[in-house]
XYZ file of C-alpha atoms in Angstrom:
657
model
C -44.191 113.070 -31.798
C -45.400 116.583 -32.636
C -43.909 119.813 -31.374
C -42.069 119.331 -28.088
C -40.870 122.019 -25.731
C -38.376 121.576 -22.944
C -39.915 120.404 -19.658
C -39.955 122.743 -16.701
C -38.291 121.716 -13.472
C -40.346 120.399 -10.578
C -38.404 122.576 -8.156
C -39.981 125.792 -9.300
C -40.460 128.879 -7.200
C -42.752 128.466 -4.205
C -44.483 131.751 -5.114
C -45.868 130.165 -8.268
C -48.824 127.848 -7.791
C -47.822 124.258 -8.309
C -50.210 122.308 -10.558
C -49.427 118.694 -11.395
C -50.430 116.940 -14.624
C -50.612 120.196 -16.598
C -47.209 120.712 -18.260
C -47.104 118.005 -20.959
C -43.990 118.038 -23.132
C -41.788 115.397 -24.744
C -38.816 114.379 -22.600
C -35.395 112.870 -23.423
C -35.881 112.993 -27.200
C -32.188 112.153 -27.975
C -32.493 108.953 -25.956
C -35.638 107.983 -27.823
C -33.816 108.494 -31.119
C -30.877 106.438 -29.823
C -33.230 103.636 -28.787
C -34.938 103.683 -32.186
C -31.545 103.488 -33.921
C -30.572 100.605 -31.659
C -33.782 98.732 -32.554
C -33.046 99.359 -36.241
C -29.653 97.724 -35.638
C -31.412 94.727 -34.066
C -33.598 94.511 -37.155
C -30.502 94.689 -39.380
C -29.011 91.682 -37.559
C -32.194 89.682 -38.119
C -32.395 90.754 -41.765
C -28.712 89.977 -42.374
C -29.027 86.464 -40.952
C -32.119 85.766 -43.075
C -30.576 87.285 -46.225
C -27.482 85.088 -45.936
C -29.636 81.961 -46.096
C -29.609 81.257 -42.385
C -33.413 80.958 -42.232
C -33.467 78.191 -44.853
C -30.580 76.375 -43.169
C -32.250 76.674 -39.771
C -35.714 75.520 -40.833
C -34.862 72.964 -43.525
C -31.531 71.876 -42.079
C -28.306 71.055 -43.918
C -25.935 68.137 -44.140
C -22.248 67.983 -43.281
C -21.331 69.073 -46.822
C -23.275 72.358 -46.823
C -26.292 71.120 -48.807
C -29.673 72.392 -47.651
C -32.196 69.573 -47.438
C -35.315 69.724 -49.608
C -33.860 71.847 -52.410
C -31.301 71.921 -55.211
C -27.945 73.303 -54.049
C -25.067 75.138 -55.708
C -21.594 73.649 -55.756
C -19.205 74.900 -53.053
C -15.636 75.205 -54.324
C -13.302 72.687 -52.726
C -16.067 70.878 -50.824
C -16.787 67.264 -51.919
C -20.398 66.064 -52.066
C -21.633 69.670 -52.216
C -24.044 71.003 -54.834
C -26.349 67.979 -54.622
C -30.022 67.930 -55.546
C -31.911 67.129 -52.333
C -35.365 67.998 -53.594
C -36.659 64.578 -52.509
C -34.566 64.451 -49.328
C -36.279 66.765 -46.851
C -35.002 65.516 -43.483
C -31.675 65.745 -41.659
C -30.420 62.428 -40.283
C -27.450 62.065 -37.867
C -25.346 58.917 -38.042
C -24.790 59.055 -34.251
C -27.527 61.288 -32.760
C -26.573 60.582 -29.161
C -22.948 61.733 -29.494
C -23.300 65.171 -27.890
C -20.587 67.812 -27.592
C -21.560 69.410 -24.259
C -18.933 72.154 -24.532
C -19.941 73.440 -27.972
C -23.616 72.416 -27.498
C -24.006 70.482 -30.741
C -24.361 66.922 -32.046
C -20.920 65.530 -32.852
C -21.957 63.433 -35.828
C -22.089 63.348 -39.628
C -25.404 64.743 -40.925
C -27.087 63.564 -44.100
C -30.227 64.535 -45.998
C -32.658 61.601 -46.216
C -36.104 61.041 -47.696
C -37.629 59.567 -44.518
C -36.731 59.022 -40.873
C -36.581 55.408 -39.616
C -39.765 55.007 -37.535
C -38.616 51.633 -36.152
C -35.323 50.549 -34.634
C -32.835 49.133 -37.147
C -30.562 46.619 -35.420
C -28.344 45.428 -38.279
C -26.922 46.709 -41.580
C -29.322 44.381 -43.339
C -32.189 46.293 -41.724
C -30.619 49.567 -42.875
C -30.284 48.192 -46.396
C -33.880 46.925 -46.419
C -35.098 50.326 -45.178
C -33.242 52.073 -48.042
C -34.665 49.713 -50.656
C -38.218 49.889 -49.284
C -38.487 53.616 -48.496
C -35.900 55.011 -50.890
C -34.109 56.640 -47.949
C -30.374 55.923 -47.799
C -29.071 56.292 -44.243
C -25.401 55.762 -45.127
C -23.007 58.248 -46.716
C -23.721 59.460 -50.242
C -20.591 57.644 -51.532
C -21.997 54.246 -50.552
C -24.786 52.611 -52.539
C -27.517 50.676 -50.655
C -26.416 47.449 -52.319
C -22.948 47.857 -50.717
C -24.171 48.361 -47.124
C -23.546 44.763 -46.080
C -20.493 44.066 -48.247
C -18.308 47.172 -48.098
C -15.486 47.381 -45.556
C -16.257 51.071 -45.063
C -19.787 50.429 -43.821
C -18.743 50.718 -40.160
C -17.565 54.292 -40.844
C -19.990 55.503 -43.500
C -23.176 53.992 -42.023
C -25.051 54.975 -38.844
C -24.091 53.588 -35.477
C -26.014 50.413 -34.684
C -28.624 49.940 -33.495
C -30.266 52.891 -35.256
C -32.887 54.262 -32.822
C -36.447 54.877 -33.984
C -36.865 58.544 -34.833
C -39.446 61.068 -36.010
C -39.042 64.484 -37.671
C -39.189 67.515 -35.392
C -42.165 69.700 -36.420
C -41.152 72.712 -38.563
C -37.407 71.934 -38.340
C -37.081 68.712 -40.401
C -34.586 66.950 -38.129
C -34.841 63.236 -37.338
C -34.876 63.057 -33.547
C -34.839 59.767 -31.571
C -38.264 58.920 -30.176
C -36.684 57.504 -27.026
C -34.764 60.394 -25.497
C -32.889 58.150 -23.056
C -29.721 58.696 -25.105
C -29.809 62.332 -23.963
C -29.693 61.319 -20.294
C -25.980 62.136 -20.202
C -26.751 65.671 -21.324
C -29.488 66.059 -18.709
C -27.263 64.722 -15.937
C -24.466 67.097 -16.972
C -26.815 70.051 -16.535
C -27.704 69.035 -12.975
C -24.317 69.595 -11.412
C -25.510 69.549 -7.802
C -26.432 65.836 -8.005
C -23.430 63.542 -7.685
C -25.390 60.309 -7.294
C -27.462 59.255 -10.290
C -29.755 57.185 -8.077
C -30.711 60.366 -6.209
C -31.468 62.070 -9.533
C -33.626 59.160 -10.636
C -35.571 59.150 -7.357
C -36.145 62.917 -7.578
C -37.383 62.683 -11.164
C -39.539 59.701 -10.245
C -41.088 61.707 -7.418
C -41.962 64.528 -9.805
C -43.457 62.240 -12.458
C -45.504 60.241 -9.949
C -46.829 63.376 -8.209
C -47.488 65.447 -11.354
C -51.269 65.578 -10.736
C -50.732 66.808 -7.183
C -48.175 69.385 -8.371
C -50.595 70.701 -10.990
C -53.420 70.915 -8.447
C -51.253 72.759 -5.920
C -50.095 75.240 -8.571
C -53.739 75.913 -9.397
C -54.403 76.358 -5.671
C -51.683 79.031 -5.436
C -53.260 80.889 -8.357
C -56.688 80.814 -6.690
C -55.233 81.966 -3.340
C -53.468 84.882 -5.053
C -56.680 86.000 -6.722
C -58.579 85.734 -3.428
C -55.917 87.822 -1.708
C -56.234 90.495 -4.407
C -60.005 90.618 -3.796
C -59.369 90.946 -0.055
C -56.889 93.772 -0.694
C -59.488 95.611 -2.789
C -62.381 95.470 -0.343
C -61.067 95.070 3.204
C -57.779 96.930 3.039
C -58.427 98.605 6.415
C -58.146 95.332 8.322
C -55.873 93.597 5.814
C -52.647 94.353 7.663
C -53.906 92.943 10.953
C -55.510 89.902 9.307
C -52.346 89.247 7.342
C -50.169 89.576 10.416
C -52.292 87.214 12.500
C -52.675 84.646 9.707
C -48.963 84.605 8.945
C -48.062 84.126 12.610
C -50.671 81.377 13.041
C -49.712 79.802 9.710
C -46.009 79.789 10.607
C -46.689 78.293 14.037
C -49.116 75.739 12.602
C -46.817 74.771 9.735
C -43.856 74.376 12.080
C -45.930 72.262 14.466
C -47.191 70.013 11.652
C -43.654 69.493 10.347
C -42.350 68.464 13.770
C -45.394 66.201 14.273
C -44.830 64.471 10.920
C -41.127 64.089 11.696
C -41.841 62.532 15.107
C -44.521 60.276 13.613
C -42.279 58.928 10.856
C -39.354 58.523 13.227
C -41.466 56.357 15.566
C -42.819 54.222 12.723
C -41.281 50.709 12.757
C -38.557 50.159 10.168
C -39.008 46.373 10.169
C -42.208 46.619 8.104
C -40.496 48.597 5.337
C -39.125 46.575 2.442
C -35.416 47.152 1.670
C -36.162 48.902 -1.647
C -38.181 51.592 0.147
C -35.874 51.997 3.143
C -33.641 54.558 1.399
C -36.697 56.510 0.274
C -38.039 56.578 3.845
C -34.687 57.810 5.183
C -34.570 60.582 2.545
C -38.074 61.712 3.475
C -37.247 61.673 7.191
C -34.106 63.733 6.593
C -36.070 66.191 4.433
C -38.737 66.563 7.143
C -36.065 67.350 9.750
C -34.503 70.024 7.511
C -37.915 71.538 6.781
C -38.882 71.532 10.480
C -35.652 73.228 11.600
C -35.866 75.820 8.810
C -39.515 76.553 9.627
C -38.660 76.990 13.309
C -35.861 79.467 12.605
C -38.071 81.354 10.136
C -40.953 81.541 12.636
C -38.728 82.920 15.403
C -37.212 85.586 13.117
C -40.648 86.520 11.773
C -42.083 86.853 15.286
C -39.217 89.134 16.374
C -39.682 91.363 13.310
C -43.399 91.635 14.006
C -42.675 92.701 17.598
C -40.323 95.446 16.419
C -42.739 96.761 13.777
C -46.002 96.487 15.684
C -46.128 100.237 16.490
C -45.609 101.219 12.863
C -48.306 99.016 11.357
C -50.809 101.860 11.681
C -48.741 103.968 9.281
C -49.378 101.430 6.539
C -53.114 100.978 7.022
C -54.056 104.383 5.567
C -51.855 103.875 2.517
C -53.226 100.371 1.970
C -56.779 101.686 2.186
C -56.083 104.241 -0.547
C -54.350 101.571 -2.649
C -57.476 99.446 -2.321
C -59.537 102.353 -3.650
C -57.124 102.691 -6.578
C -57.804 99.096 -7.595
C -61.554 99.662 -7.271
C -61.361 102.640 -9.654
C -58.643 101.081 -11.870
C -59.406 97.330 -11.975
C -57.339 96.826 -15.144
C -54.177 97.378 -13.101
C -54.405 93.743 -12.006
C -53.859 92.584 -15.594
C -50.736 94.675 -16.241
C -48.307 91.811 -15.420
C -50.034 89.614 -18.007
C -49.657 92.169 -20.820
C -46.047 92.782 -19.832
C -45.316 89.058 -19.709
C -46.968 88.606 -23.121
C -44.828 91.393 -24.620
C -41.683 89.910 -23.071
C -42.484 86.424 -24.420
C -43.007 87.806 -27.933
C -39.680 89.649 -27.792
C -37.841 86.648 -26.332
C -39.193 84.385 -29.087
C -37.972 86.898 -31.692
C -34.599 87.151 -29.931
C -34.111 83.377 -29.751
C -35.093 82.895 -33.394
C -32.635 85.604 -34.479
C -29.938 83.986 -32.320
C -30.583 80.665 -34.060
C -30.379 82.440 -37.417
C -26.997 83.872 -36.395
C -25.817 80.380 -35.461
C -26.326 79.203 -39.042
C -25.379 82.436 -40.843
C -22.136 83.211 -42.597
C -19.928 81.621 -45.240
C -19.165 77.927 -45.653
C -15.874 76.913 -43.994
C -14.304 73.443 -44.045
C -13.333 72.163 -40.596
C -10.612 69.701 -39.597
C -12.802 66.678 -40.370
C -13.486 67.968 -43.887
C -17.089 68.898 -43.153
C -18.782 72.255 -43.673
C -19.544 74.785 -40.968
C -21.056 78.223 -41.500
C -19.207 81.039 -39.740
C -19.341 84.827 -39.858
C -15.951 86.471 -40.409
C -14.698 90.004 -39.904
C -16.383 92.614 -37.679
C -19.788 91.029 -38.270
C -18.797 88.074 -36.071
C -19.326 90.294 -33.032
C -22.998 90.935 -33.880
C -24.114 88.519 -31.194
C -22.669 90.883 -28.534
C -24.933 93.592 -29.911
C -27.760 91.061 -29.860
C -27.125 90.214 -26.173
C -27.142 93.905 -25.198
C -30.429 94.210 -27.075
C -31.895 91.388 -24.994
C -31.140 93.246 -21.764
C -31.996 96.788 -22.879
C -35.276 95.994 -24.651
C -36.411 93.665 -21.831
C -35.716 96.414 -19.295
C -37.483 98.887 -21.610
C -40.639 96.743 -21.614
C -40.563 96.439 -17.813
C -39.996 100.203 -17.503
C -42.998 100.844 -19.771
C -45.117 98.857 -17.318
C -43.798 100.923 -14.398
C -44.444 104.162 -16.282
C -47.956 103.052 -17.230
C -48.866 102.123 -13.658
C -47.287 105.316 -12.302
C -49.170 107.476 -14.813
C -52.537 105.867 -14.005
C -52.069 106.105 -10.220
C -50.780 109.698 -10.423
C -53.846 110.644 -12.482
C -56.077 109.077 -9.832
C -54.277 110.765 -6.926
C -54.177 114.297 -8.379
C -57.771 114.270 -9.653
C -59.809 115.961 -6.931
C -63.156 114.717 -8.212
C -62.779 111.004 -8.865
C -65.902 111.112 -11.018
C -63.905 113.133 -13.567
C -61.315 110.409 -14.094
C -60.669 109.415 -17.734
C -62.859 106.584 -18.976
C -59.823 104.273 -19.118
C -56.969 105.749 -17.028
C -54.690 102.868 -18.050
C -55.106 103.585 -21.770
C -54.744 107.323 -21.081
C -51.477 106.569 -19.286
C -50.280 104.432 -22.202
C -51.158 107.276 -24.572
C -49.100 109.782 -22.530
C -46.227 107.299 -22.381
C -46.138 106.874 -26.159
C -46.590 110.592 -26.908
C -44.272 112.128 -24.323
C -42.138 109.776 -22.231
C -40.660 106.948 -24.337
C -37.287 108.735 -24.232
C -37.410 108.841 -20.432
C -38.157 105.126 -20.284
C -35.354 104.393 -22.780
C -32.834 106.327 -20.700
C -33.869 104.719 -17.414
C -33.728 101.204 -18.870
C -30.313 101.927 -20.442
C -28.896 102.870 -17.031
C -30.044 99.523 -15.643
C -28.485 97.800 -18.678
C -25.135 99.486 -17.970
C -25.150 97.872 -14.510
C -26.467 94.477 -15.605
C -23.875 93.862 -18.324
C -20.747 94.111 -16.076
C -22.464 91.930 -13.465
C -23.277 89.274 -16.057
C -19.709 89.406 -17.408
C -18.321 88.931 -13.892
C -20.739 86.052 -13.267
C -19.611 84.421 -16.521
C -15.929 84.844 -15.559
C -16.656 83.403 -12.123
C -18.375 80.350 -13.621
C -15.530 79.778 -16.098
C -12.841 80.070 -13.414
C -14.722 77.989 -10.859
C -12.221 75.773 -9.069
C -9.237 77.466 -10.732
C -9.034 80.852 -9.037
C -7.538 81.397 -5.586
C -9.553 82.362 -2.525
C -8.690 86.066 -2.822
C -9.791 86.320 -6.464
C -12.986 84.417 -5.666
C -13.771 86.793 -2.806
C -13.116 89.878 -4.977
C -15.312 88.548 -7.797
C -18.195 87.721 -5.467
C -17.877 91.105 -3.746
C -18.024 92.945 -7.080
C -21.038 90.901 -8.180
C -22.788 91.607 -4.878
C -22.055 95.350 -5.068
C -23.335 95.563 -8.643
C -26.479 93.660 -7.626
C -27.123 96.104 -4.758
C -26.489 99.061 -7.093
C -28.943 97.601 -9.609
C -31.664 97.262 -6.949
C -31.112 100.832 -5.755
C -31.241 102.168 -9.317
C -34.415 100.167 -9.990
C -36.093 101.787 -6.985
C -34.863 105.250 -7.962
C -35.977 104.707 -11.573
C -39.470 103.775 -10.463
C -39.739 106.958 -8.392
C -38.258 108.961 -11.283
C -41.023 107.648 -13.544
C -43.567 108.758 -10.952
C -42.016 112.240 -10.808
C -42.084 112.344 -14.620
C -45.774 111.412 -14.602
C -46.463 114.246 -12.118
C -44.382 117.087 -13.600
C -43.539 115.855 -17.140
C -39.834 116.516 -16.567
C -36.957 114.620 -18.176
C -35.367 111.593 -16.543
C -32.441 113.308 -14.813
C -34.606 116.106 -13.407
C -37.230 113.612 -12.262
C -34.609 111.352 -10.673
C -33.087 114.320 -8.852
C -36.494 115.535 -7.611
C -37.492 112.033 -6.525
C -34.180 111.520 -4.731
C -34.502 114.850 -2.892
C -38.046 114.038 -1.797
C -37.045 110.556 -0.627
C -34.125 111.982 1.370
C -36.321 114.685 2.913
C -38.808 111.981 3.935
C -36.288 109.302 4.858
C -38.126 108.349 8.056
C -41.409 108.080 6.234
C -39.729 105.927 3.567
C -38.616 103.545 6.303
C -41.883 103.655 8.225
C -44.426 103.536 5.379
C -42.795 102.197 2.248
C -40.744 99.495 3.936
C -43.555 98.347 6.208
C -45.912 98.270 3.223
C -43.508 96.126 1.220
C -43.051 93.903 4.254
C -46.799 93.432 4.575
C -47.027 92.433 0.932
C -44.119 90.079 1.477
C -46.137 88.535 4.299
C -48.950 88.041 1.793
C -46.557 86.122 -0.460
C -45.373 84.112 2.531
C -48.986 83.330 3.432
C -49.714 81.968 -0.049
C -46.479 79.955 -0.139
C -47.069 78.565 3.376
C -50.684 77.637 2.593
C -49.733 75.942 -0.662
C -46.721 74.241 0.923
C -48.782 73.004 3.881
C -51.398 71.551 1.524
C -48.569 69.946 -0.445
C -47.065 68.375 2.677
C -50.394 66.887 3.702
C -51.153 65.529 0.221
C -47.666 64.224 -0.540
C -47.284 62.691 2.916
C -50.312 60.466 2.395
C -49.530 59.660 -1.239
C -48.405 56.053 -1.094
C -47.012 55.402 -4.582
C -44.430 58.184 -4.886
C -40.744 58.240 -4.043
C -38.899 61.336 -2.755
C -41.184 64.411 -2.608
C -38.493 66.994 -1.851
C -38.322 68.223 -5.446
C -42.135 68.279 -6.006
C -42.597 70.398 -2.880
C -39.824 72.805 -3.942
C -41.408 73.149 -7.400
C -44.819 73.890 -5.867
C -43.458 76.477 -3.410
C -41.425 78.252 -6.117
C -44.425 78.414 -8.430
C -46.641 79.675 -5.596
C -44.151 82.448 -4.803
C -43.863 83.472 -8.467
C -47.649 83.626 -8.867
C -48.052 85.617 -5.646
C -45.250 87.955 -6.685
C -46.862 88.455 -10.091
C -50.121 89.603 -8.477
C -48.751 91.529 -5.503
C -45.910 93.288 -7.347
C -48.471 95.592 -8.962
C -49.983 96.354 -5.559
C -46.493 97.039 -4.220
C -45.845 99.362 -7.151
C -49.113 101.230 -6.466
C -48.153 101.691 -2.813
C -44.756 103.122 -3.814
C -46.334 105.539 -6.306
C -48.940 106.654 -3.751
C -46.224 107.283 -1.200
C -44.272 109.588 -3.521
C -47.489 111.395 -4.521
C -48.297 111.817 -0.825
C -44.815 113.188 -0.105
C -45.038 115.638 -3.037
C -48.539 116.669 -1.953
C -47.440 117.468 1.605
C -44.394 119.343 0.282
C -46.302 121.776 -1.943
C -49.616 121.987 -0.026
C -50.557 122.509 3.592
C -54.362 122.318 3.484
C -54.884 126.095 3.598
C -57.234 127.850 1.117
C -55.658 127.833 -2.336
C -53.224 125.097 -1.301
C -55.599 122.275 -0.517
C -54.354 118.719 -0.336
C -55.030 116.360 -3.223
C -54.825 113.333 -0.925
C -57.655 111.043 0.080
C -59.592 111.739 3.297
C -58.005 108.722 4.956
C -54.525 110.194 4.439
C -55.760 113.597 5.630
C -56.969 111.952 8.837
C -53.557 110.306 9.138
C -51.821 113.704 8.873
C -54.107 115.220 11.512
C -53.663 112.243 13.827
C -49.894 112.519 13.403
C -49.963 116.172 14.433
C -52.131 115.392 17.449
C -49.860 112.511 18.392
C -46.837 114.830 18.361
C -48.578 117.307 20.621
C -49.812 114.673 23.067
C -46.679 112.547 23.025
C -44.528 112.961 26.073
C -41.041 111.769 26.617
C -42.196 108.158 26.340
C -43.376 108.720 22.760
C -40.448 110.868 21.691
C -39.205 108.288 19.219
C -42.503 108.079 17.386
C -42.878 111.871 17.481
C -39.478 112.335 15.863
C -40.454 109.827 13.232
C -43.599 111.741 12.284
C -42.130 115.219 12.539
C -40.883 115.539 8.933
C -44.432 115.024 7.672
C -45.815 117.958 9.620
C -42.842 120.231 9.078
C -42.787 119.424 5.373
C -46.426 120.432 5.080
C -46.110 123.619 7.053
C -42.983 124.840 5.349
C -44.072 124.072 1.801
C-alpha cells in the first residue's frame, strides 16, 4: 500500500484554491484490514472443509455407512459395514433415487458404492441378479450375496425398489442419476407453489418447450436492440430524449392497439371449429390477451400523464445526456464493465457454492436413527455457515462497489481534465489502479454498510416465509412493513454510497467524509437532483421500456401465428424478463455515468463561477446550459416563476462559491 497520509476534507477553506484529483492518499485503512481478515476467515472455512475430507466425500461420494467410494476406508467405531475397500466401486447408487425429502433437501434412501450404474431398466430381481453377475456390480446391500437376490426373504428391504430406472453417472461427482428425470416431477411441482393445477403446469411447460426457438430468437433480438440503443446514445444524444419519448409513446399506443385487436379477433373466431382438446388452450390465450390489453392500457395512460408533467424539464436532461455520450466516445470500455463485474461475481459464486457443498459433507461421522452415517460439525464450528452467508453478501456487494468506484474514477478523471487530449491512455485501467492503491478500504466500508441492512431484511423475509399462514394479520403487517422499510433504506444507502464513491474519486477523502460531502451537495441541489437526475433515470427507464415493448410486441406477433404451441403466457414472460435484464445491464452503466456527471457538475458550480482563476471544468454544453438558465431567470415573469425557482440554486451556488 505504501506510505499513506490522512485525507484532507473536501470542505476546505474557500480562500484556498480547490484542485480536484491532486490529493491522493489511502483511505479507510482499518476497514481494508478488516475486510482482508474476513476474507482470510472465508479461506479458513474452505480449507477446514477440505482438510476434514469433505472434498473427497463430495466429489467421490460415500455410502450410508461412511465409506468413500473408489478408495480403501478406515473402520469407524460402532458403525457396521464401515472400513470397506471400495477401490473397484467408484459410483454411488441409491436404492430408491426418487424418494426425495423436500424439507431437508436430500434423497431419503440407502446409498451404496457400486462398480457400475445400470444403463438399462431392471424390472425384476432376476434382472438385478443378472446385472450383478455380468457387470460385477452388486446393487443390493453388502450383506446380501448376488446368488441370494431371488431367494432371500430380505430382498424386498435390502435390494433397490423395482423397477430400477436406467441411470448414468453424473460427470465429476460419481453419482448414479436416473436418465429419465420424470421421478423428480414431484420435486419440481413442489417448487412451483403458485400452480395448483398440474394440467396448467404441464401446458405452461409445453408452451416453453415448443416455442424454445422463438424464445431464443427474441432474447437475441433484445440483445441486438440494447446494443443499437447504446450506439444511438453515443452519437445522437442531443435528440435521444425526444426520440425516446416519441418512440415510447407510439410504441405503447401501438402495442395496446395490437393487443386489443388480437383480443377482438380471437373472440370473434368461431369456437365450433376448435377441437375439444384445444378449447381450453384457446380460452387461456384469450384470457391472457385480455389481461395484457388491460395492463397495457393502464400503463399507457399513466406513462402519457407522466410525460405531460415532465415535458418542461426534458431540456434539463439533454445537456447532461450529450456530455454522457461524449464520455462513452472517449471511454468506450465503460460499456464492458458489467461483463467484467458479472464474470467476477460468477467466479465468486462458484467458489461460494463449492465451499457450501464442502461444509455440507464436513465434520465427524454420526449414526442417525436408522443406523446410517451422517457427517455433522459439532461445537462452535457448526455456525461457520452463518459466517459463510455473511461473506456471500459482503463480498458480492464489495465487487459491485468496485465497479461503481471504477466507473466513478474514470468519469471524474474525464470531467476534471480540461484538455481531453491529455486523458490517460486507458482511463479505466488508471481508475482501477487508483482503486487498488488508495480506495479499497472505502469500498469495503461502503459495502459493509449495505450488508448490515441486507442481513436483517433477509432474516425477516426468512421468518415471514416460515410463518406464512401461521401468523396473525397484525404480525404479517408488521413484518412486511419492516421488510419494506429496510428495502427503502437499502436503496437510499446504495444511492448515497455511489455518490460517496464519486466524492472520494474527486477529493480522495475517506468514506464518511465523502458521504457527508456528497449528502450536503445533494441537499443543496435538491431541486436539481429532482429535475436532472430523476428525469435522466426516467429517460433511461423509457429506453428499457422501449426494448421490452419492442421485444414483447415481436413475441406476440410470432407466438400468435405459431400453430403448434400451447399456452404462450410463460414464454412471453420469459422473453420480456430477459429483455429487461439485458437492457438494464447495458443502460445501468449509462445511468451511473449520468449520476457521476451530475455530482461533478454540482461540485464544479459550487467551487467555481467561471471567473479568471476559477474557471469551470464542465463541458461547453453544460456551460451553455448554465448561461441559458441565468437568462431564463431574468426573462421569466410571473408565469415562469416555478421554473425560475427550480433553476435558482444553480446560479446562486455558482456565484456564492
